[in-house]
CSV table of C-alpha atoms in Angstrom, one decimal:
chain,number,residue,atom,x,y,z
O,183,UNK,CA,-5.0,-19.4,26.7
O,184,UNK,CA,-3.2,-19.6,22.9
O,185,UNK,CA,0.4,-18.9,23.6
O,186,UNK,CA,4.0,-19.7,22.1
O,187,UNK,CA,7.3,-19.5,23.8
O,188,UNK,CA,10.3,-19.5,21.9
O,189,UNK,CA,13.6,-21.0,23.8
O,190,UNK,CA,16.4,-19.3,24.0
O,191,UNK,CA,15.8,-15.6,23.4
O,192,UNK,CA,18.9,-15.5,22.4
O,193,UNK,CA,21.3,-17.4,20.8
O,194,UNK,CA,25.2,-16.9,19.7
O,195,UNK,CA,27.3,-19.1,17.9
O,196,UNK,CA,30.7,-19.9,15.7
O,197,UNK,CA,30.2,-20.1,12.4
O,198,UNK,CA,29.4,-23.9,10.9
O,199,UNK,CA,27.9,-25.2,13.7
O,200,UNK,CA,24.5,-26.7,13.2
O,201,UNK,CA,21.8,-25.6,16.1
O,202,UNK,CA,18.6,-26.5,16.9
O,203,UNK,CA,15.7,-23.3,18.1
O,204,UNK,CA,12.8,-24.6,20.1
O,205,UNK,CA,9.2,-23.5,20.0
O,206,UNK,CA,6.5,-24.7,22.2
O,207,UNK,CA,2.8,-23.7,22.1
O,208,UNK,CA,0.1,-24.6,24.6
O,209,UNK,CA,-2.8,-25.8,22.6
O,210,UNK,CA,-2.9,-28.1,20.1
O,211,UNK,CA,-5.8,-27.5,18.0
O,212,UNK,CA,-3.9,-26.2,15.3
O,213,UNK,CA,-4.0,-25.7,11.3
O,214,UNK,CA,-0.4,-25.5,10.9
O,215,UNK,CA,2.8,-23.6,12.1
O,216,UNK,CA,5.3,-21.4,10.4
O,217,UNK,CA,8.8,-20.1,10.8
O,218,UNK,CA,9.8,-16.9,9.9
O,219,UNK,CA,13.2,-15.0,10.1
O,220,UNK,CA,13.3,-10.8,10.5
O,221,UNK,CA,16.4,-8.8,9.6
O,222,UNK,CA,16.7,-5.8,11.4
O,223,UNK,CA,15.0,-3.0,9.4
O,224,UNK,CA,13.2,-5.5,7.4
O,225,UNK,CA,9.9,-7.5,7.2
O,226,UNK,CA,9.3,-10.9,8.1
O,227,UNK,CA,10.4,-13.7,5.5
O,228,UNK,CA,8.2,-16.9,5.8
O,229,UNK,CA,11.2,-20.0,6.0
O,230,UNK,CA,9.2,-23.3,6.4
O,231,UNK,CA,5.3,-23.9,7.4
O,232,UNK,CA,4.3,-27.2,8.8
O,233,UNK,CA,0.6,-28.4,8.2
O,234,UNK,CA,-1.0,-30.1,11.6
O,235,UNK,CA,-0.7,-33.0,9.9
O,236,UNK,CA,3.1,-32.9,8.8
O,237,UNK,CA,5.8,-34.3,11.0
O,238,UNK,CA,8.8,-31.7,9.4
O,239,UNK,CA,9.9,-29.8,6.2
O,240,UNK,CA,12.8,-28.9,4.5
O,241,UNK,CA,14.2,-26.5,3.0
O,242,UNK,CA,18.2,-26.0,1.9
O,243,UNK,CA,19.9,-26.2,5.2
O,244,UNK,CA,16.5,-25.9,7.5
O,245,UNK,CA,14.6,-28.4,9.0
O,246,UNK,CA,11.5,-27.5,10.8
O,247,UNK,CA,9.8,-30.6,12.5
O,248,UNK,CA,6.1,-30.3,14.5
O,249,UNK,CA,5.5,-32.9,17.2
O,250,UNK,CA,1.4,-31.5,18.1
O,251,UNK,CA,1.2,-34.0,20.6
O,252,UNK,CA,4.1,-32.3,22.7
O,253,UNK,CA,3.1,-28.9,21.7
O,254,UNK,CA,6.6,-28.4,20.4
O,255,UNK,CA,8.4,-27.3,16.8
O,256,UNK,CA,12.2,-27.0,16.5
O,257,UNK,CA,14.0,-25.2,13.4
O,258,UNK,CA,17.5,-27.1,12.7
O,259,UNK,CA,19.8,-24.8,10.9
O,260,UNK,CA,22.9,-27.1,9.7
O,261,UNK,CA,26.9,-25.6,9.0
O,262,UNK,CA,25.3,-22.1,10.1
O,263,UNK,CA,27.3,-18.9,8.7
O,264,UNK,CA,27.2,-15.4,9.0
O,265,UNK,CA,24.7,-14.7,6.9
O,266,UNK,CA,22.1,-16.9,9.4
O,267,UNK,CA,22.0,-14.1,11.7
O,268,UNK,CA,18.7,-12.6,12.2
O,269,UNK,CA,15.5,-13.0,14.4
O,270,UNK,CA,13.9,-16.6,13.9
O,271,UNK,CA,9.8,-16.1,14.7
O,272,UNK,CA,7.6,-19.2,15.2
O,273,UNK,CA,4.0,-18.8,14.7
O,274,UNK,CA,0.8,-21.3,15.4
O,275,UNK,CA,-2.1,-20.7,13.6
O,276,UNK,CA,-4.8,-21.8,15.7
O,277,UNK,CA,-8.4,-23.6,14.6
O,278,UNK,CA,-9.9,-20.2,16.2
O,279,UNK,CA,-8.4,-18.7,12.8
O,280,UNK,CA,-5.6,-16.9,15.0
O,281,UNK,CA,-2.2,-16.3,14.0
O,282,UNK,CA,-0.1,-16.1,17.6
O,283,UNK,CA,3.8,-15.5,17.3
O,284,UNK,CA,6.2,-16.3,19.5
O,285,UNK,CA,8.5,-14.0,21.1
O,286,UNK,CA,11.8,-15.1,19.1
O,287,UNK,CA,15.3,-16.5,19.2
O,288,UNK,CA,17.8,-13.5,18.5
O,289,UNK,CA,20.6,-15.4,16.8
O,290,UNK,CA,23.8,-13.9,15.8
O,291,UNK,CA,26.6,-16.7,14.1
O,292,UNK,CA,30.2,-15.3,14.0
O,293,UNK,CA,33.0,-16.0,11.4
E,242,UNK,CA,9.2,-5.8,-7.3
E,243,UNK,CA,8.1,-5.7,-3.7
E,244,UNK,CA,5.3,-7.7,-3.1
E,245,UNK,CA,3.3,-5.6,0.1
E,246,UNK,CA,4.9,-2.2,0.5
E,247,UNK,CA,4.4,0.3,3.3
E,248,UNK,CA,5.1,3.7,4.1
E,249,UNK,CA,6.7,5.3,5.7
E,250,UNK,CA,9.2,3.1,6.9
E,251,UNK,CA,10.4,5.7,10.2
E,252,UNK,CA,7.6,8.2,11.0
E,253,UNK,CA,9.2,9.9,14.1
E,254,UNK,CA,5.8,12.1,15.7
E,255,UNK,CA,4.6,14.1,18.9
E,256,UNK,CA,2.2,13.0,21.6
E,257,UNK,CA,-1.6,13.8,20.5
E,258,UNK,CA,-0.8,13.9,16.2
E,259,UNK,CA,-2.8,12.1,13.6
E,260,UNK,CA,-0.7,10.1,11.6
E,261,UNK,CA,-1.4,7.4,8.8
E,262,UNK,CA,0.4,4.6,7.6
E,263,UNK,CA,-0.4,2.9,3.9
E,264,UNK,CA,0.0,-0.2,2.9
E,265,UNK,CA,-0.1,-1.9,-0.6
E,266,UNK,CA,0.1,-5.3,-1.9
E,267,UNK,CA,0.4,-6.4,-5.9
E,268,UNK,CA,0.1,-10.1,-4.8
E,269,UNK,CA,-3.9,-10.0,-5.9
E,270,UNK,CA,-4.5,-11.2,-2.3
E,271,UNK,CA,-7.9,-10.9,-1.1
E,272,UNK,CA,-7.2,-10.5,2.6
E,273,UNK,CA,-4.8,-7.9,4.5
E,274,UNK,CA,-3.5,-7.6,7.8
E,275,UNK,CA,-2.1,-5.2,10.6
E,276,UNK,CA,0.3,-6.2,13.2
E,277,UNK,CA,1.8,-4.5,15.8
E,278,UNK,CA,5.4,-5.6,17.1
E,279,UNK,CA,5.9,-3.9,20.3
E,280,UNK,CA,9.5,-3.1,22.2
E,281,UNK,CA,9.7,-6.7,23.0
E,282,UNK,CA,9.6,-7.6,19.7
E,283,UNK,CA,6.1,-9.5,20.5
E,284,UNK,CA,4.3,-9.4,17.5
E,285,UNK,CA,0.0,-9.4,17.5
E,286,UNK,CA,-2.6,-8.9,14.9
E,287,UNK,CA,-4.8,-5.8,15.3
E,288,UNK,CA,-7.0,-6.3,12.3
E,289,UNK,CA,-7.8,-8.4,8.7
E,290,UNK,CA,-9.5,-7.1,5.9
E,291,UNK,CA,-11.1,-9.4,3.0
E,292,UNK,CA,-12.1,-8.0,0.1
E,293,UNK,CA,-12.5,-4.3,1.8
E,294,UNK,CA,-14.4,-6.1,4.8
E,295,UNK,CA,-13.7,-5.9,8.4
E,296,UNK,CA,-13.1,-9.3,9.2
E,297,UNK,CA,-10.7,-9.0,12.7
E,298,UNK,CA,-10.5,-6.3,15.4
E,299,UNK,CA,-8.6,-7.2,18.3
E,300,UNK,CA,-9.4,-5.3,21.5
E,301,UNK,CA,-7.5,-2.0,19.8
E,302,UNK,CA,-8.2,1.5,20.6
E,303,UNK,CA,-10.8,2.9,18.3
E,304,UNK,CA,-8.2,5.9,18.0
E,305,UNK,CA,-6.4,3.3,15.3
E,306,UNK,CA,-9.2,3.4,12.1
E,307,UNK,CA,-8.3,1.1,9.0
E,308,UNK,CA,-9.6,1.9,5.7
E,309,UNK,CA,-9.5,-0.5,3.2
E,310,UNK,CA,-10.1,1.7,-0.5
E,311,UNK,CA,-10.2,-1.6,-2.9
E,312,UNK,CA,-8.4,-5.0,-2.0
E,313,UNK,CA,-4.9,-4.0,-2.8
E,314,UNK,CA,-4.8,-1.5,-0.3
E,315,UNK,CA,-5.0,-1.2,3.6
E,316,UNK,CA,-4.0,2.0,5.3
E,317,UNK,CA,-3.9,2.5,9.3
E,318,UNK,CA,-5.0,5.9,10.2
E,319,UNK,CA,-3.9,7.0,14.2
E,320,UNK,CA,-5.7,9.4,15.8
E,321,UNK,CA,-4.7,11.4,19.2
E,322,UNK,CA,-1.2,9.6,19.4
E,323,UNK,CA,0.3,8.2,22.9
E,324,UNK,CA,3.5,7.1,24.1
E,325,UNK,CA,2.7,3.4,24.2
E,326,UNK,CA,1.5,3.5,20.7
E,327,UNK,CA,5.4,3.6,19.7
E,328,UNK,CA,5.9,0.2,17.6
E,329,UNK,CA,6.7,-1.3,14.9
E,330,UNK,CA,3.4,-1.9,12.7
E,331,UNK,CA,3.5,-4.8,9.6
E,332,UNK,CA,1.2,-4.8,6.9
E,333,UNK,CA,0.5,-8.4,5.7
E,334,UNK,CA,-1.4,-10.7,3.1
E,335,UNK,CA,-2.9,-13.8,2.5
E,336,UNK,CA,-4.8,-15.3,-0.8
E,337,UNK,CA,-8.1,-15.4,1.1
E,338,UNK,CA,-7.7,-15.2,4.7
E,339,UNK,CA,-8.3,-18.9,5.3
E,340,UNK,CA,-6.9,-20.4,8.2
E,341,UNK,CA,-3.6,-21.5,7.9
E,342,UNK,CA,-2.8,-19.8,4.8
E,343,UNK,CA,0.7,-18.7,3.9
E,344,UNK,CA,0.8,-14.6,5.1
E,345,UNK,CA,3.3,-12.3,2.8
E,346,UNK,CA,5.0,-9.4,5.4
E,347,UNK,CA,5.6,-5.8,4.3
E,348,UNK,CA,9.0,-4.7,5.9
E,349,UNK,CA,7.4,-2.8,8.8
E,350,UNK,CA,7.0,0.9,10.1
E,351,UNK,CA,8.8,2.0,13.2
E,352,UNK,CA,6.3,4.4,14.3
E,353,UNK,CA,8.0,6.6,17.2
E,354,UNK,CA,6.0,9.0,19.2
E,355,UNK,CA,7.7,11.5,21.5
């Protein structure tokens, strides 16, 4: 079964620390992964996508790395600030042409 | 100027209405997407469109009927209403529906039915 966990479901910390949110999925046979954040009220914004064969990407203070041996992704957020807070998604899209999300890391960074 | 635009964003209902929700995207995408994000904020796809085509339905009540009037456009029409179908629904696109491709995200519908 196609599934991806998201570790913690929860997360809250002082502002300018840099933190790491873990993803792990359970097959992989995949096309690539994708990070997404959600404000409350609000869509999802896409952050970083790994292709299967990428190791990480970057963008601004993100790093998204993809290690498809291990079945695992991790989102590094460095010097985080208010602003950060929001709901960080991870999503595998599968070779069955399936997008599966993860259940999320609630993260909340306070001045 | 948004890029895939739903309404309504709140549509607040009773047990055993029909109720639609419409979705729009000016991206010239050829594929669009439902997904429902349920109270434990786990999100999962209910159906794709390509180019007006059915092209994923995922085990979902045929009480939920998308219609899909040219490419730009993918409403979600709810028949007979239930409790459980309270949720948070996203409209999405992708350039052709190809695996792996890039999906753009309307900013959701909280549908709540009482």
């Amino acid at each position: 079964k196609q599934e991806v966990t998201q570790i913690p479901a929860a997360l809250s910390v002082p502002e300018g620390e840099n933190l790491v949110l873990n993803c792990s999925f359970t097959d992989s046979a995949i096309y690539n992964l994708q990070w997404f954040r959600q404000d409350p009220g609000k869509g999802l914004t896409s952050l970083l996508l790994i292709q299967s064969s990428q190791r990480e990407q970057t963008s601004g203070r993100l790093n998204a790395s993809l290690d498809k041996s291990s079945g695992r992704s991790t989102l590094y957020i460095a010097a985080s600030q208010p602003g950060d807070s929001a709901t960080y998604l991870c999503a595998v899209f599968y070779n069955t042409d399936k997008l599966i999300f993860g259940t999320g890391t609630r993260l909340q960074v306070f001045p | 100027d948004t890029a895939v635009s739903q309404t309504p964003k709140y549509l607040v209902t009773q047990m055993g209405n029909d109720k639609s929700i419409k979705c729009e995207q000016n991206l010239g995408h050829d594929t669009m997407y439902w997904y429902k994000q349920d109270s434990k904020k786990f999100l999962k796809i209910m159906f794709s469109y390509n180019n007006k085509e059915l092209i994923i339905n995922e085990t979902v009540p045929n009480r939920f009927s998308p219609k899909s009037p040219d490419k730009a456009h993918l409403n979600l029409h709810i028949n007979s209403l239930e409790l459980g179908d309270s949720a948070v629904y996203f409209c999405a696109s992708s350039i052709r529906g190809g695996a792996g491709e890039k999906l753009f995200f309307g900013s959701g519908t909280q549908l709540s039915v009482l």
